[in-house]
Short mmCIF file of N, CA and C in Angstrom, two decimals:
data_model
loop_
_atom_site.label_atom_id
_atom_site.label_comp_id
_atom_site.label_asym_id
_atom_site.label_seq_id
_atom_site.Cartn_x
_atom_site.Cartn_y
_atom_site.Cartn_z
N UNK Z 1 173.77 74.12 279.51
CA UNK Z 1 174.76 73.38 278.68
C UNK Z 1 174.49 73.84 277.07
N UNK Z 2 175.60 74.27 276.43
CA UNK Z 2 175.39 74.73 275.20
C UNK Z 2 174.98 73.64 274.28
N UNK Z 3 174.29 73.81 273.09
CA UNK Z 3 173.81 72.83 272.28
C UNK Z 3 174.85 72.78 271.09
N UNK Z 4 175.60 71.84 270.87
CA UNK Z 4 176.72 71.65 269.80
C UNK Z 4 176.01 71.34 268.56
N UNK Z 5 176.33 72.22 267.66
CA UNK Z 5 175.88 72.05 266.16
C UNK Z 5 176.63 71.71 265.34
N UNK Z 6 176.71 70.69 264.42
CA UNK Z 6 177.57 70.33 263.49
C UNK Z 6 177.21 70.90 262.02
N UNK Z 7 178.15 71.34 261.33
CA UNK Z 7 177.56 71.85 259.95
C UNK Z 7 177.74 70.52 259.02
N UNK Z 8 176.74 70.04 258.44
CA UNK Z 8 176.77 68.76 257.79
C UNK Z 8 176.72 69.00 256.32
N UNK Z 9 177.48 68.49 255.51
CA UNK Z 9 177.22 68.52 253.84
C UNK Z 9 176.07 67.69 253.58
N UNK Z 10 175.19 68.41 252.55
CA UNK Z 10 174.14 67.78 252.12
C UNK Z 10 173.91 67.92 250.57
N UNK Z 11 173.06 67.20 250.14
CA UNK Z 11 172.89 67.46 248.52
C UNK Z 11 171.46 67.83 248.32
N UNK Z 12 171.03 68.97 247.68
CA UNK Z 12 169.84 69.52 247.43
C UNK Z 12 169.64 69.25 245.93
N UNK Z 13 168.33 68.72 245.72
CA UNK Z 13 167.87 68.20 244.51
C UNK Z 13 166.42 68.79 244.43
N UNK Z 14 166.16 69.68 243.86
CA UNK Z 14 164.70 70.27 243.95
C UNK Z 14 164.40 70.67 245.18
N UNK Z 15 163.34 69.88 245.84
CA UNK Z 15 162.80 70.24 246.97
C UNK Z 15 163.43 69.13 248.23
N UNK Z 16 164.12 68.34 247.59
CA UNK Z 16 164.63 67.14 248.42
C UNK Z 16 166.20 67.39 248.80
N UNK Z 17 166.38 67.19 250.26
CA UNK Z 17 167.73 67.43 250.81
C UNK Z 17 168.20 66.05 251.38
N UNK Z 18 169.43 65.86 250.97
CA UNK Z 18 169.84 64.35 251.33
C UNK Z 18 171.21 64.59 251.99
N UNK Z 19 171.56 63.67 252.94
CA UNK Z 19 172.84 63.62 253.67
C UNK Z 19 173.95 63.21 252.52
N UNK Z 20 174.93 64.07 252.56
CA UNK Z 20 176.07 63.55 251.78
C UNK Z 20 176.96 62.78 252.57
N UNK Z 21 177.25 61.63 251.90
CA UNK Z 21 178.13 60.60 252.76
C UNK Z 21 179.53 60.34 252.05
N UNK Z 22 180.43 59.95 252.79
CA UNK Z 22 181.78 59.84 252.45
C UNK Z 22 182.45 58.55 252.72
N UNK Z 23 183.74 58.34 252.47
CA UNK Z 23 184.25 57.11 252.78
C UNK Z 23 185.48 57.31 253.51
N UNK Z 24 185.91 56.32 254.64
CA UNK Z 24 187.01 56.25 255.24
C UNK Z 24 188.07 55.56 254.45
N UNK Z 25 189.23 55.57 254.85
CA UNK Z 25 190.48 55.16 254.19
C UNK Z 25 190.26 53.66 254.03
N UNK Z 26 189.51 53.01 254.90
CA UNK Z 26 189.33 51.51 254.88
C UNK Z 26 188.04 50.95 253.91
N UNK Z 27 187.58 52.02 253.39
CA UNK Z 27 186.30 51.91 252.60
C UNK Z 27 184.94 51.96 253.14
N UNK Z 28 184.92 52.15 254.40
CA UNK Z 28 183.68 52.04 255.11
C UNK Z 28 182.93 53.29 254.88
N UNK Z 29 181.64 53.61 254.62
CA UNK Z 29 181.00 54.91 254.54
C UNK Z 29 180.76 55.30 255.95
N UNK Z 30 180.80 56.78 255.98
CA UNK Z 30 180.73 57.63 257.15
C UNK Z 30 180.11 58.98 256.72
N UNK Z 31 179.39 59.40 257.88
CA UNK Z 31 178.96 60.74 257.83
C UNK Z 31 179.77 61.86 258.27
N UNK Z 32 179.90 62.93 258.01
CA UNK Z 32 180.81 63.93 258.42
C UNK Z 32 180.03 65.07 259.07
N UNK Z 33 180.82 65.83 259.93
CA UNK Z 33 180.44 67.14 260.45
C UNK Z 33 181.38 67.93 260.49
N UNK Z 34 181.15 69.27 260.58
CA UNK Z 34 182.30 70.34 260.85
C UNK Z 34 181.94 71.24 261.91
N UNK Z 35 182.80 71.47 262.73
CA UNK Z 35 182.70 72.37 263.86
C UNK Z 35 182.41 74.00 263.39
N UNK Z 36 182.59 74.31 262.37
CA UNK Z 36 182.02 75.61 261.69
C UNK Z 36 181.76 75.71 260.22
N UNK Z 37 180.88 76.53 259.84
CA UNK Z 37 180.66 76.79 258.32
C UNK Z 37 181.94 77.03 257.61
N UNK Z 38 182.96 77.74 258.23
CA UNK Z 38 184.20 77.98 257.62
C UNK Z 38 184.89 76.68 257.34
N UNK Z 39 185.02 75.79 258.06
CA UNK Z 39 185.67 74.51 258.02
C UNK Z 39 185.18 73.86 256.83
N UNK Z 40 183.87 73.81 256.76
CA UNK Z 40 183.22 73.12 255.76
C UNK Z 40 183.44 73.55 254.48
N UNK Z 41 183.47 74.78 254.36
CA UNK Z 41 183.70 75.68 253.09
C UNK Z 41 185.26 75.54 252.72
N UNK Z 42 186.06 75.36 253.69
CA UNK Z 42 187.62 75.29 253.46
C UNK Z 42 187.92 73.94 252.63
N UNK Z 43 187.12 72.79 253.17
CA UNK Z 43 187.32 71.65 252.60
C UNK Z 43 186.64 71.28 251.29
N UNK Z 44 185.35 71.75 251.44
CA UNK Z 44 184.32 71.17 250.28
C UNK Z 44 183.76 72.31 249.32
N UNK Z 45 184.45 73.65 249.62
CA UNK Z 45 184.12 74.66 248.61
C UNK Z 45 182.92 75.56 249.05
N UNK Z 46 182.78 76.56 248.50
CA UNK Z 46 181.72 77.65 248.81
C UNK Z 46 180.47 77.20 248.33
N UNK Z 47 180.35 76.24 247.40
CA UNK Z 47 179.01 75.83 246.82
C UNK Z 47 178.44 74.58 247.42
N UNK Z 48 179.12 74.31 248.55
CA UNK Z 48 178.52 73.02 248.97
C UNK Z 48 177.48 73.38 250.10
N UNK Z 49 176.25 72.76 249.84
CA UNK Z 49 175.06 73.05 250.79
C UNK Z 49 175.36 72.32 252.21
N UNK Z 50 174.88 72.87 253.05
CA UNK Z 50 175.04 72.29 254.37
C UNK Z 50 173.73 72.54 255.25
N UNK Z 51 173.65 71.52 256.33
CA UNK Z 51 172.54 71.66 257.18
C UNK Z 51 173.18 71.76 258.48
N UNK Z 52 172.43 72.33 259.60
CA UNK Z 52 172.89 72.47 260.95
C UNK Z 52 172.32 71.24 261.65
N UNK Z 53 172.88 70.39 262.20
CA UNK Z 53 172.41 69.03 262.86
C UNK Z 53 173.14 68.97 264.31
N UNK Z 54 172.66 68.32 265.30
CA UNK Z 54 173.17 67.96 266.35
C UNK Z 54 173.71 66.47 266.14
N UNK Z 55 174.38 65.99 266.93
CA UNK Z 55 175.17 64.72 266.67
C UNK Z 55 173.87 63.64 266.84
N UNK Z 56 173.01 63.75 267.65
CA UNK Z 56 172.09 62.70 267.76
C UNK Z 56 171.10 62.65 266.54
N UNK Z 57 170.77 63.84 265.81
CA UNK Z 57 170.07 63.98 264.58
C UNK Z 57 170.96 63.17 263.37
N UNK Z 58 172.12 63.59 263.34
CA UNK Z 58 173.02 63.05 262.41
C UNK Z 58 173.06 61.66 262.65
N UNK Z 59 173.26 60.91 263.82
CA UNK Z 59 173.26 59.78 264.02
C UNK Z 59 172.02 58.88 263.52
N UNK Z 60 170.96 59.65 263.80
CA UNK Z 60 169.62 59.09 263.52
C UNK Z 60 169.35 58.99 261.94
N UNK Z 61 169.97 59.91 261.31
CA UNK Z 61 169.85 59.95 259.75
C UNK Z 61 170.74 58.96 259.11
N UNK Z 62 171.95 58.51 259.77
CA UNK Z 62 172.97 57.67 259.04
C UNK Z 62 172.54 56.22 259.75
N UNK Z 63 172.06 56.05 260.74
CA UNK Z 63 171.83 54.76 261.17
C UNK Z 63 171.10 53.67 260.36
N UNK Z 64 169.85 54.25 259.62
CA UNK Z 64 169.13 53.15 258.89
C UNK Z 64 169.93 52.76 257.65
N UNK Z 65 171.07 53.74 257.22
CA UNK Z 65 171.80 53.31 256.01
C UNK Z 65 172.99 52.23 256.41
N UNK Z 66 172.99 51.94 257.66
CA UNK Z 66 173.94 51.14 258.06
C UNK Z 66 175.38 51.93 258.40
N UNK Z 67 175.36 52.97 258.80
CA UNK Z 67 176.45 53.81 258.94
C UNK Z 67 176.50 54.11 260.43
N UNK Z 68 177.77 53.78 261.17
CA UNK Z 68 177.78 54.26 262.41
C UNK Z 68 179.02 54.99 262.77
N UNK Z 69 179.69 55.33 261.50
CA UNK Z 69 181.05 56.19 261.78
C UNK Z 69 180.77 57.57 261.46
N UNK Z 70 180.99 58.32 262.49
CA UNK Z 70 180.96 59.84 262.26
C UNK Z 70 182.29 60.49 262.38
N UNK Z 71 182.80 61.40 261.44
CA UNK Z 71 183.78 62.01 261.47
C UNK Z 71 183.73 63.52 261.63
N UNK Z 72 184.29 64.19 262.68
CA UNK Z 72 184.19 65.57 262.89
C UNK Z 72 185.48 66.25 262.36
N UNK Z 73 185.13 67.31 261.48
CA UNK Z 73 186.32 68.07 260.84
C UNK Z 73 187.37 67.04 260.40
N UNK Z 74 186.72 66.50 259.24
CA UNK Z 74 187.93 65.71 258.43
C UNK Z 74 188.75 66.43 257.48
N UNK Z 75 189.76 65.78 257.08
CA UNK Z 75 190.83 66.20 256.12
C UNK Z 75 190.82 65.66 255.00
N UNK Z 76 190.88 66.14 253.78
CA UNK Z 76 191.06 65.50 252.50
C UNK Z 76 192.26 64.75 252.27
N UNK Z 77 192.35 63.56 251.89
CA UNK Z 77 193.56 62.83 251.64
C UNK Z 77 193.45 62.12 250.46
N UNK Z 78 194.44 62.36 249.59
CA UNK Z 78 194.19 62.06 248.12
C UNK Z 78 195.43 61.20 247.97
N UNK Z 79 195.30 59.98 247.19
CA UNK Z 79 196.58 59.15 246.76
C UNK Z 79 197.44 59.96 246.01
N UNK Z 80 198.82 59.77 245.67
CA UNK Z 80 199.63 60.34 244.92
C UNK Z 80 199.26 60.43 243.52
N UNK Z 81 199.54 61.50 242.86
CA UNK Z 81 199.13 61.61 241.57
C UNK Z 81 200.00 60.62 240.53
N UNK Z 82 199.23 60.05 239.72
CA UNK Z 82 199.75 58.87 238.83
C UNK Z 82 200.14 59.71 237.52
N UNK Z 83 200.91 59.06 236.61
CA UNK Z 83 201.26 59.69 235.49
C UNK Z 83 200.05 59.65 234.59
N UNK Z 84 200.25 60.39 233.39
CA UNK Z 84 199.00 60.58 232.38
C UNK Z 84 198.44 59.09 231.91
N UNK Z 85 197.25 59.07 231.60
CA UNK Z 85 196.59 57.82 231.01
C UNK Z 85 196.07 56.92 232.10
N UNK Z 86 196.41 57.41 233.50
CA UNK Z 86 195.63 56.47 234.57
C UNK Z 86 194.38 57.25 234.82
N UNK Z 87 193.34 56.52 235.41
CA UNK Z 87 192.12 57.01 235.83
C UNK Z 87 192.45 57.81 237.10
N UNK Z 88 191.68 58.89 237.31
CA UNK Z 88 192.04 59.72 238.42
C UNK Z 88 191.62 58.88 239.70
N UNK Z 89 192.48 59.20 240.68
CA UNK Z 89 192.18 58.45 241.92
C UNK Z 89 191.03 59.15 242.77
N UNK Z 90 190.51 58.22 243.50
CA UNK Z 90 189.28 58.53 244.33
C UNK Z 90 189.76 59.15 245.77
N UNK Z 91 189.24 60.38 246.12
CA UNK Z 91 189.58 61.01 247.32
C UNK Z 91 188.85 60.43 248.50
N UNK Z 92 189.64 60.27 249.61
CA UNK Z 92 188.94 59.79 250.81
C UNK Z 92 189.05 60.61 251.86
N UNK Z 93 188.48 60.35 253.05
CA UNK Z 93 188.61 61.35 254.17
C UNK Z 93 189.43 60.47 255.39
N UNK Z 94 190.23 61.03 255.98
CA UNK Z 94 190.89 60.66 257.09
C UNK Z 94 190.77 61.38 258.43
N UNK Z 95 190.50 60.66 259.29
CA UNK Z 95 190.11 61.17 260.82
C UNK Z 95 191.61 61.75 261.26
N UNK Z 96 191.38 62.70 262.19
CA UNK Z 96 192.59 63.38 262.85
C UNK Z 96 193.20 62.53 263.80
#
């Protein structure tokens, strides 16, 4: 059986690497994974750092933070653009 690896966005500060978390449309925090490095780059850009993790490892990192929602290959969903003078809307992720 082949080992499934997710490409997971992380934040790197000095020698510390931390899991990057997102929010679902309902406001709950979630961890995300991408089926390929190309999919991660297409959504988050070429400068986004990533780690390769299996699902059990990603769940183990997210669980102590109270996060049980994992999203594979999310799409960016943004609210409609408002007129000038309004604060910029917050982007959220939507599952397929």
